[in-house]
mmCIF file of C-alpha atoms in Angstrom:
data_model
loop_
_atom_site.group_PDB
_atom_site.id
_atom_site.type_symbol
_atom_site.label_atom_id
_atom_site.label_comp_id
_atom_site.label_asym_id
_atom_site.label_seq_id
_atom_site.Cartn_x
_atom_site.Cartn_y
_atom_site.Cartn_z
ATOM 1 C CA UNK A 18 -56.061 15.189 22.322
ATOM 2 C CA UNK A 19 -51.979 14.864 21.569
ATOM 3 C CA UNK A 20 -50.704 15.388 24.695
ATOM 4 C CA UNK A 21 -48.807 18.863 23.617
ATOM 5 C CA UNK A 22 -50.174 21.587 25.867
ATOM 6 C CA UNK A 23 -49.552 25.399 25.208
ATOM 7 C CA UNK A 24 -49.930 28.657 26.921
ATOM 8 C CA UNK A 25 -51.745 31.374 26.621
ATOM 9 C CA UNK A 26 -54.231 30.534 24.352
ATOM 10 C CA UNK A 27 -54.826 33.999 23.390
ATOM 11 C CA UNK A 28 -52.688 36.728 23.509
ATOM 12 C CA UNK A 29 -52.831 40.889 22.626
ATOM 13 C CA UNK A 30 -49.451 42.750 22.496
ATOM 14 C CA UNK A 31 -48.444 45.898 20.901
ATOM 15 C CA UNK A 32 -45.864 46.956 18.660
ATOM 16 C CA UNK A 33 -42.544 46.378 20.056
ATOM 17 C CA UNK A 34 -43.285 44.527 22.835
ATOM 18 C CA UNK A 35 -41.492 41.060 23.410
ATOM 19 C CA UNK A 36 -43.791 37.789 23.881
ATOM 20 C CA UNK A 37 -42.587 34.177 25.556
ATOM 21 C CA UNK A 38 -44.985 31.349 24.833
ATOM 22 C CA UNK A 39 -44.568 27.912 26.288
ATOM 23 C CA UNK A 40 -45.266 24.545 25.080
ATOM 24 C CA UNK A 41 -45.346 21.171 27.142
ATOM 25 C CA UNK A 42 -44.474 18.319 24.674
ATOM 26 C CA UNK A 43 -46.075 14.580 24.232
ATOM 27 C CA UNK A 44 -44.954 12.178 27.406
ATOM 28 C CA UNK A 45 -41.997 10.186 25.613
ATOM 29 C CA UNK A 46 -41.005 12.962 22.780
ATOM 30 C CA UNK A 47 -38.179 14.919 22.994
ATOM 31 C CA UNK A 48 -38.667 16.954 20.446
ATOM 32 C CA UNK A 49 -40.276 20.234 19.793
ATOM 33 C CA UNK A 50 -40.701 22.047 16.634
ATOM 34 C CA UNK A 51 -42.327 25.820 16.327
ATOM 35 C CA UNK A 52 -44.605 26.915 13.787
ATOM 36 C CA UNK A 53 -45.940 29.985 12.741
ATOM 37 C CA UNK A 54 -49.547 29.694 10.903
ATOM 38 C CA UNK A 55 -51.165 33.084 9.134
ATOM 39 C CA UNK A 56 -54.230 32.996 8.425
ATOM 40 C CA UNK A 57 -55.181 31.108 5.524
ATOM 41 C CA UNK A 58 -51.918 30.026 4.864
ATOM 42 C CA UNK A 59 -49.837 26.774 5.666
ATOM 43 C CA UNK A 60 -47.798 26.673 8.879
ATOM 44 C CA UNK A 61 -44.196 27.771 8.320
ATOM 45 C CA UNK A 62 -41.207 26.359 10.412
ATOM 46 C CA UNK A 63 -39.729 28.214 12.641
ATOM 47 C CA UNK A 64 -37.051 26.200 14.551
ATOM 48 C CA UNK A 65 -36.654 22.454 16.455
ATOM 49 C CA UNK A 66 -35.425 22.230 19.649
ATOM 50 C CA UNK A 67 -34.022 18.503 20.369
ATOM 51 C CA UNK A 68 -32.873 17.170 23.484
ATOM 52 C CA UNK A 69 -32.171 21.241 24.182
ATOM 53 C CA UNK A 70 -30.531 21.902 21.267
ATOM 54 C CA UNK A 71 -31.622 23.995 18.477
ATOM 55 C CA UNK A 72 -31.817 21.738 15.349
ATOM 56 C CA UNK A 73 -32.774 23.237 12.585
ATOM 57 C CA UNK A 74 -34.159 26.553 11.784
ATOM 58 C CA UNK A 75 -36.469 28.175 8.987
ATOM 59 C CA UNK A 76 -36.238 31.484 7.367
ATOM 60 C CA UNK A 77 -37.237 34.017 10.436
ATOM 61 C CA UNK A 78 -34.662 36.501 11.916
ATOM 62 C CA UNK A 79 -32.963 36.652 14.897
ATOM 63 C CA UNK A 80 -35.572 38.144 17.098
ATOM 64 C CA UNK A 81 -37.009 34.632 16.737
ATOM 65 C CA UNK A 82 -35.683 32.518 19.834
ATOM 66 C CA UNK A 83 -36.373 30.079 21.756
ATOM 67 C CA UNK A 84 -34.794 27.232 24.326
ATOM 68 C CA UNK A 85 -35.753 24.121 25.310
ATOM 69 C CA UNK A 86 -35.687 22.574 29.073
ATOM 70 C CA UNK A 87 -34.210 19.233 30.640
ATOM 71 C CA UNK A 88 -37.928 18.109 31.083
ATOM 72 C CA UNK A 89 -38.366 18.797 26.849
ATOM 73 C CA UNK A 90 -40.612 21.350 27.437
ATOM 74 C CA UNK A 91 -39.837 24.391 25.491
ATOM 75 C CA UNK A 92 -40.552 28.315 25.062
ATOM 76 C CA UNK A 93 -40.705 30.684 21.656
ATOM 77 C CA UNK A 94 -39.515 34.152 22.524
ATOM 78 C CA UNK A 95 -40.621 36.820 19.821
ATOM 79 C CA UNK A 96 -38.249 40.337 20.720
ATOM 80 C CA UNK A 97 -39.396 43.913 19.136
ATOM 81 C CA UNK A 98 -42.845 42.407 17.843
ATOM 82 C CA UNK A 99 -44.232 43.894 14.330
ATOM 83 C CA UNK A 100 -47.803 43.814 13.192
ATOM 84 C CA UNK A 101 -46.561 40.772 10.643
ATOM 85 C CA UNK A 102 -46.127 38.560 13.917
ATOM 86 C CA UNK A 103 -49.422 38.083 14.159
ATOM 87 C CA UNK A 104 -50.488 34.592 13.693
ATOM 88 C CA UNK A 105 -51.234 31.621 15.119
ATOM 89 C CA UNK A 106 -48.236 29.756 17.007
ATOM 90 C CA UNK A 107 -48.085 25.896 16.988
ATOM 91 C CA UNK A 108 -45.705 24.043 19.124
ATOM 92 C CA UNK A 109 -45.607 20.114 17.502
ATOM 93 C CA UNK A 110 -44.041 17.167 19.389
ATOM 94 C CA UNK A 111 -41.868 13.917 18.076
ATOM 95 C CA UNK A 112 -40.027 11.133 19.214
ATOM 96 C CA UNK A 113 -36.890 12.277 17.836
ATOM 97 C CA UNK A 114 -35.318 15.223 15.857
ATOM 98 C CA UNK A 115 -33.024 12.745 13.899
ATOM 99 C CA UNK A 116 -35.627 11.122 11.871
ATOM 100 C CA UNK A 117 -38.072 12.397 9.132
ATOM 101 C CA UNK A 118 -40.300 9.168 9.685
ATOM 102 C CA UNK A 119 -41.182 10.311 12.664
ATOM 103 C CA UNK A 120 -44.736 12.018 13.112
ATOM 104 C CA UNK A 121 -45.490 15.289 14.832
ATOM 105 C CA UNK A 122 -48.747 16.317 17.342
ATOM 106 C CA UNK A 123 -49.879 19.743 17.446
ATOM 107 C CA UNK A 124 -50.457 21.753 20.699
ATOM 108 C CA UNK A 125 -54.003 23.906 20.361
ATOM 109 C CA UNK A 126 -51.819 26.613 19.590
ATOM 110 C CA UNK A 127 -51.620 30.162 20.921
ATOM 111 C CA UNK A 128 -53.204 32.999 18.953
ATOM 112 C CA UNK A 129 -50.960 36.203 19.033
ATOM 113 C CA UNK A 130 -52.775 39.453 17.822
ATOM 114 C CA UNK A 131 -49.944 42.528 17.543
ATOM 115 C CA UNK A 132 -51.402 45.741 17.551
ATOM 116 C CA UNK B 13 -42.673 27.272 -7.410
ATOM 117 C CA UNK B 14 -43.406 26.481 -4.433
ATOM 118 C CA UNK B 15 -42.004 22.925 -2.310
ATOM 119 C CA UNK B 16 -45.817 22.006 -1.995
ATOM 120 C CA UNK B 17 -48.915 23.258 -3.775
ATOM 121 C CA UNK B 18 -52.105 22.290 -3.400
ATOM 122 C CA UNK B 19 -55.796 23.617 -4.696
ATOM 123 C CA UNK B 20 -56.657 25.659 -2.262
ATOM 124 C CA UNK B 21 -60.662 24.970 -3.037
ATOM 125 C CA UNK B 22 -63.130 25.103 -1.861
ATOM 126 C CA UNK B 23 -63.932 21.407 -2.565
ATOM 127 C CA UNK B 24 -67.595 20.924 -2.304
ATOM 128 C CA UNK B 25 -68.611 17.049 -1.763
ATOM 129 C CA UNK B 26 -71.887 15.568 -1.588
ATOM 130 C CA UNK B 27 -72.432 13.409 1.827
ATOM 131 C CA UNK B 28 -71.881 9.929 1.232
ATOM 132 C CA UNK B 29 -69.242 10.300 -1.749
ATOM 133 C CA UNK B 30 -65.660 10.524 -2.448
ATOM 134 C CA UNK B 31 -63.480 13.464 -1.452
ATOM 135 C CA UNK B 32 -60.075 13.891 -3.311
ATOM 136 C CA UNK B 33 -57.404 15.997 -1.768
ATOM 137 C CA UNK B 34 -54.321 16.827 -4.318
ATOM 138 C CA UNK B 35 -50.883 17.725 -3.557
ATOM 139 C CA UNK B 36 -46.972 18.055 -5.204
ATOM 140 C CA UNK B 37 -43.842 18.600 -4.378
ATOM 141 C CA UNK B 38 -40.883 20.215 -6.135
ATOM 142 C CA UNK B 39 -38.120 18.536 -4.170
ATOM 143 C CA UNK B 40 -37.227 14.869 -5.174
ATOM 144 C CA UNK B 41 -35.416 14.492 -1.949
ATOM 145 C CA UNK B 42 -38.422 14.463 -0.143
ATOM 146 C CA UNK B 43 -38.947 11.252 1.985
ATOM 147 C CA UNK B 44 -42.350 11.757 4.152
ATOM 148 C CA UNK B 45 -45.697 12.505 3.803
ATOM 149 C CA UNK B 46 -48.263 14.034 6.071
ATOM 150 C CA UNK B 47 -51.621 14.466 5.536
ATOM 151 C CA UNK B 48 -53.205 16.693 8.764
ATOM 152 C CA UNK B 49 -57.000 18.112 9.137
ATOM 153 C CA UNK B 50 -57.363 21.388 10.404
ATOM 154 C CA UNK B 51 -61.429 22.636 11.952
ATOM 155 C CA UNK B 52 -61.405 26.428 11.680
ATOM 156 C CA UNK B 53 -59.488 27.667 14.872
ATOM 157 C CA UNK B 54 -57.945 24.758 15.795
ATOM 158 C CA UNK B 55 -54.860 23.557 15.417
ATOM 159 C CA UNK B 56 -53.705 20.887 12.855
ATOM 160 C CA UNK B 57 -54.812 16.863 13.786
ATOM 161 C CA UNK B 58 -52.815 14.197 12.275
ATOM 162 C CA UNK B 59 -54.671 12.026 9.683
ATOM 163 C CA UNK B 60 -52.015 10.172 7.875
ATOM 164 C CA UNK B 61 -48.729 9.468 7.120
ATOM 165 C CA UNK B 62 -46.896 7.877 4.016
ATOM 166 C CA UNK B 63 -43.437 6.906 3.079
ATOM 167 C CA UNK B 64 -43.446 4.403 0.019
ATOM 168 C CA UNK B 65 -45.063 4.220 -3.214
ATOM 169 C CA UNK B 66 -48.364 3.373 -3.171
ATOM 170 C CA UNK B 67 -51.638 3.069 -1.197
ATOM 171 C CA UNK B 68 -52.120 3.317 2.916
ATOM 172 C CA UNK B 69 -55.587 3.049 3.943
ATOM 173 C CA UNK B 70 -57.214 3.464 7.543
ATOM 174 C CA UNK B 71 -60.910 3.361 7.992
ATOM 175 C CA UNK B 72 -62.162 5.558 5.765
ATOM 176 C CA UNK B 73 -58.840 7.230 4.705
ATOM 177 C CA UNK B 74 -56.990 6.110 2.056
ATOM 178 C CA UNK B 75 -53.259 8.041 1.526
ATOM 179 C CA UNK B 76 -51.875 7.491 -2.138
ATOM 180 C CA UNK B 77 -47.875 8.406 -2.846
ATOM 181 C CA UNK B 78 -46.241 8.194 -6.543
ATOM 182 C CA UNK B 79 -42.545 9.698 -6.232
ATOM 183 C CA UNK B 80 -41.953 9.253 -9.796
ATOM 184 C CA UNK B 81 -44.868 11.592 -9.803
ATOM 185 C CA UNK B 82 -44.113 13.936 -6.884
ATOM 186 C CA UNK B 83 -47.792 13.374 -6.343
ATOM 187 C CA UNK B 84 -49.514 12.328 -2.344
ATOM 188 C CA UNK B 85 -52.836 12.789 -2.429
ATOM 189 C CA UNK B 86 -56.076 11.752 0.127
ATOM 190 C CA UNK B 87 -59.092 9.922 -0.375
ATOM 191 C CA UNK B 88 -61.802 10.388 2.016
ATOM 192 C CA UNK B 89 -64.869 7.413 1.361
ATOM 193 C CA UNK B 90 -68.324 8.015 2.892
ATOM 194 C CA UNK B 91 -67.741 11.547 3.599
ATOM 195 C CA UNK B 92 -69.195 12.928 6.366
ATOM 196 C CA UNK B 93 -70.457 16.283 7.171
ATOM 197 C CA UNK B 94 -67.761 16.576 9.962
ATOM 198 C CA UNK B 95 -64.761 16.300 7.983
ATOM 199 C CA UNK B 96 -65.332 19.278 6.414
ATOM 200 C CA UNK B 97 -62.383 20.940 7.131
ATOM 201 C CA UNK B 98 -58.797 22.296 5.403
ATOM 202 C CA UNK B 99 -56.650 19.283 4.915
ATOM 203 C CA UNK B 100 -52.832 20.493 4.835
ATOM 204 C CA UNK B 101 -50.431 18.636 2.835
ATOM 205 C CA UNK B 102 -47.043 18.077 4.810
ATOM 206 C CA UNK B 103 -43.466 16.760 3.753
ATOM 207 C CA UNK B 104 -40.201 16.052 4.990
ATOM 208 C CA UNK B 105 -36.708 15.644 3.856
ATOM 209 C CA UNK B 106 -33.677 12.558 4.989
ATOM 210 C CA UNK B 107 -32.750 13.401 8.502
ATOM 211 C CA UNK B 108 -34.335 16.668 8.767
ATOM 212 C CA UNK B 109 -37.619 16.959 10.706
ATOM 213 C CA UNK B 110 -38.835 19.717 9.235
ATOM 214 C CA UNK B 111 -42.223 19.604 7.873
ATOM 215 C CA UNK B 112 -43.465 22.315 4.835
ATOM 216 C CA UNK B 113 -46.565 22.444 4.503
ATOM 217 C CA UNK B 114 -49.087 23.398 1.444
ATOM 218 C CA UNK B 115 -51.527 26.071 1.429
ATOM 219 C CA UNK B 116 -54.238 23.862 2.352
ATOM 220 C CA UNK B 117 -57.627 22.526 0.334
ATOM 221 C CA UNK B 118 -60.674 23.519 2.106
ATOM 222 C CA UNK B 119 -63.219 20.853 2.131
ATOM 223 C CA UNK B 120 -66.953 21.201 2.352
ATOM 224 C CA UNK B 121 -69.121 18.227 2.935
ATOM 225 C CA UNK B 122 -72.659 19.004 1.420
ATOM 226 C CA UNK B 123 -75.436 17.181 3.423
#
């Protein structure tokens, strides 16, 4: 076990529809990055929230947010969801955003099925 | 090209022998290395990480890293029926935590 919790575990929304999921990061890390993992494919970055700033972002529009709160725990908000979004949704943890030595932990992850 | 490719498999290994996991990279600028395991339906586990040239081993992994190559790649000795598995190859640039990630190899431990 890492540490990194996340909620739901499962989730069913349709077309359209707007989704929050929440992540709880490692005791110690103040750093959460978002991944999006299709199936049989590698996970792909979505953003990194560090101490509550947004540092760094991968190729996914605008209707991909998210925030991160004082405690470092942190929330992905998908707007206007498309049958594409479906995928699995990991939330990672790290000491620090500023370093690329340091080593993330995966959440279990939160399985979003758009229909 | 993609930033990192690896065989996607599957790798079939007997019990008891080696397993080697390949991966590149395009990008040169690339500083860190991550190997993670990933059981079907969970989410990725942290195996390994490597920074420098050369060999890291723990227990029965052993990481291997040639820049000059762009080449990381994993050994797994004794393999066990239980790390079957897809092992995702993950890297990382200077002062961006950011990890890409391969396509995965899927490894199959034959008892």
């Amino acid at each position: 076990e890492t540490g990194v919790t996340q909620s739901p575990t499962h989730l069913i929304k349709t077309r359209g529809q707007q989704v929050t999921l929440r992540c709880s990061s490692q005791s110690g890390h103040n750093t959460v990055s978002w991944y999006q993992q299709a199936l049989g494919q590698g996970p792909q970055f979505i953003f990194q929230y560090y101490r509550e700033e947004e540092n760094g972002r991968g190729n996914f529009p605008p209707r991909f947010s998210g925030l991160q709160f004082p405690n470092y725990s942190s929330e992905l908000n998908v707007n206007a969801l498309e049958l594409d979004d479906s995928a699995l949704y990991l939330c990672a943890s790290s000491l620090s955003g500023l370093s690329s030595y340091n080593e993330q932990f995966f959440g279990p992850g939160t399985r979003l099925t758009v229909l | 090209q993609k930033e990192v490719e690896q065989n996607s498999g599957p790798l079939s290994v007997p019990e008891g022998a080696i397993a080697s996991l390949n991966c590149t990279y395009s990008d040169r600028v690339s500083q860190s290395f991550f190997w993670y395991r990933q059981y079907s339906g969970k989410s990725p586990e942290l195996i390994m990480s490597i920074y420098s040239n050369g060999d890291k081993e723990d227990g029965r992994f052993t990481a291997q890293l040639n820049k000059a190559s762009q080449y990381v790649s994993l050994l797994i000795r004794d393999s066990q029926p239980s790390d079957s598995a897809t092992y995702l190859c993950a890297v990382s640039h200077f002062g961006n935590e950011k990890l890409t990630f391969g396509t995965g190899t899927r490894l199959t431990i034959i008892p």
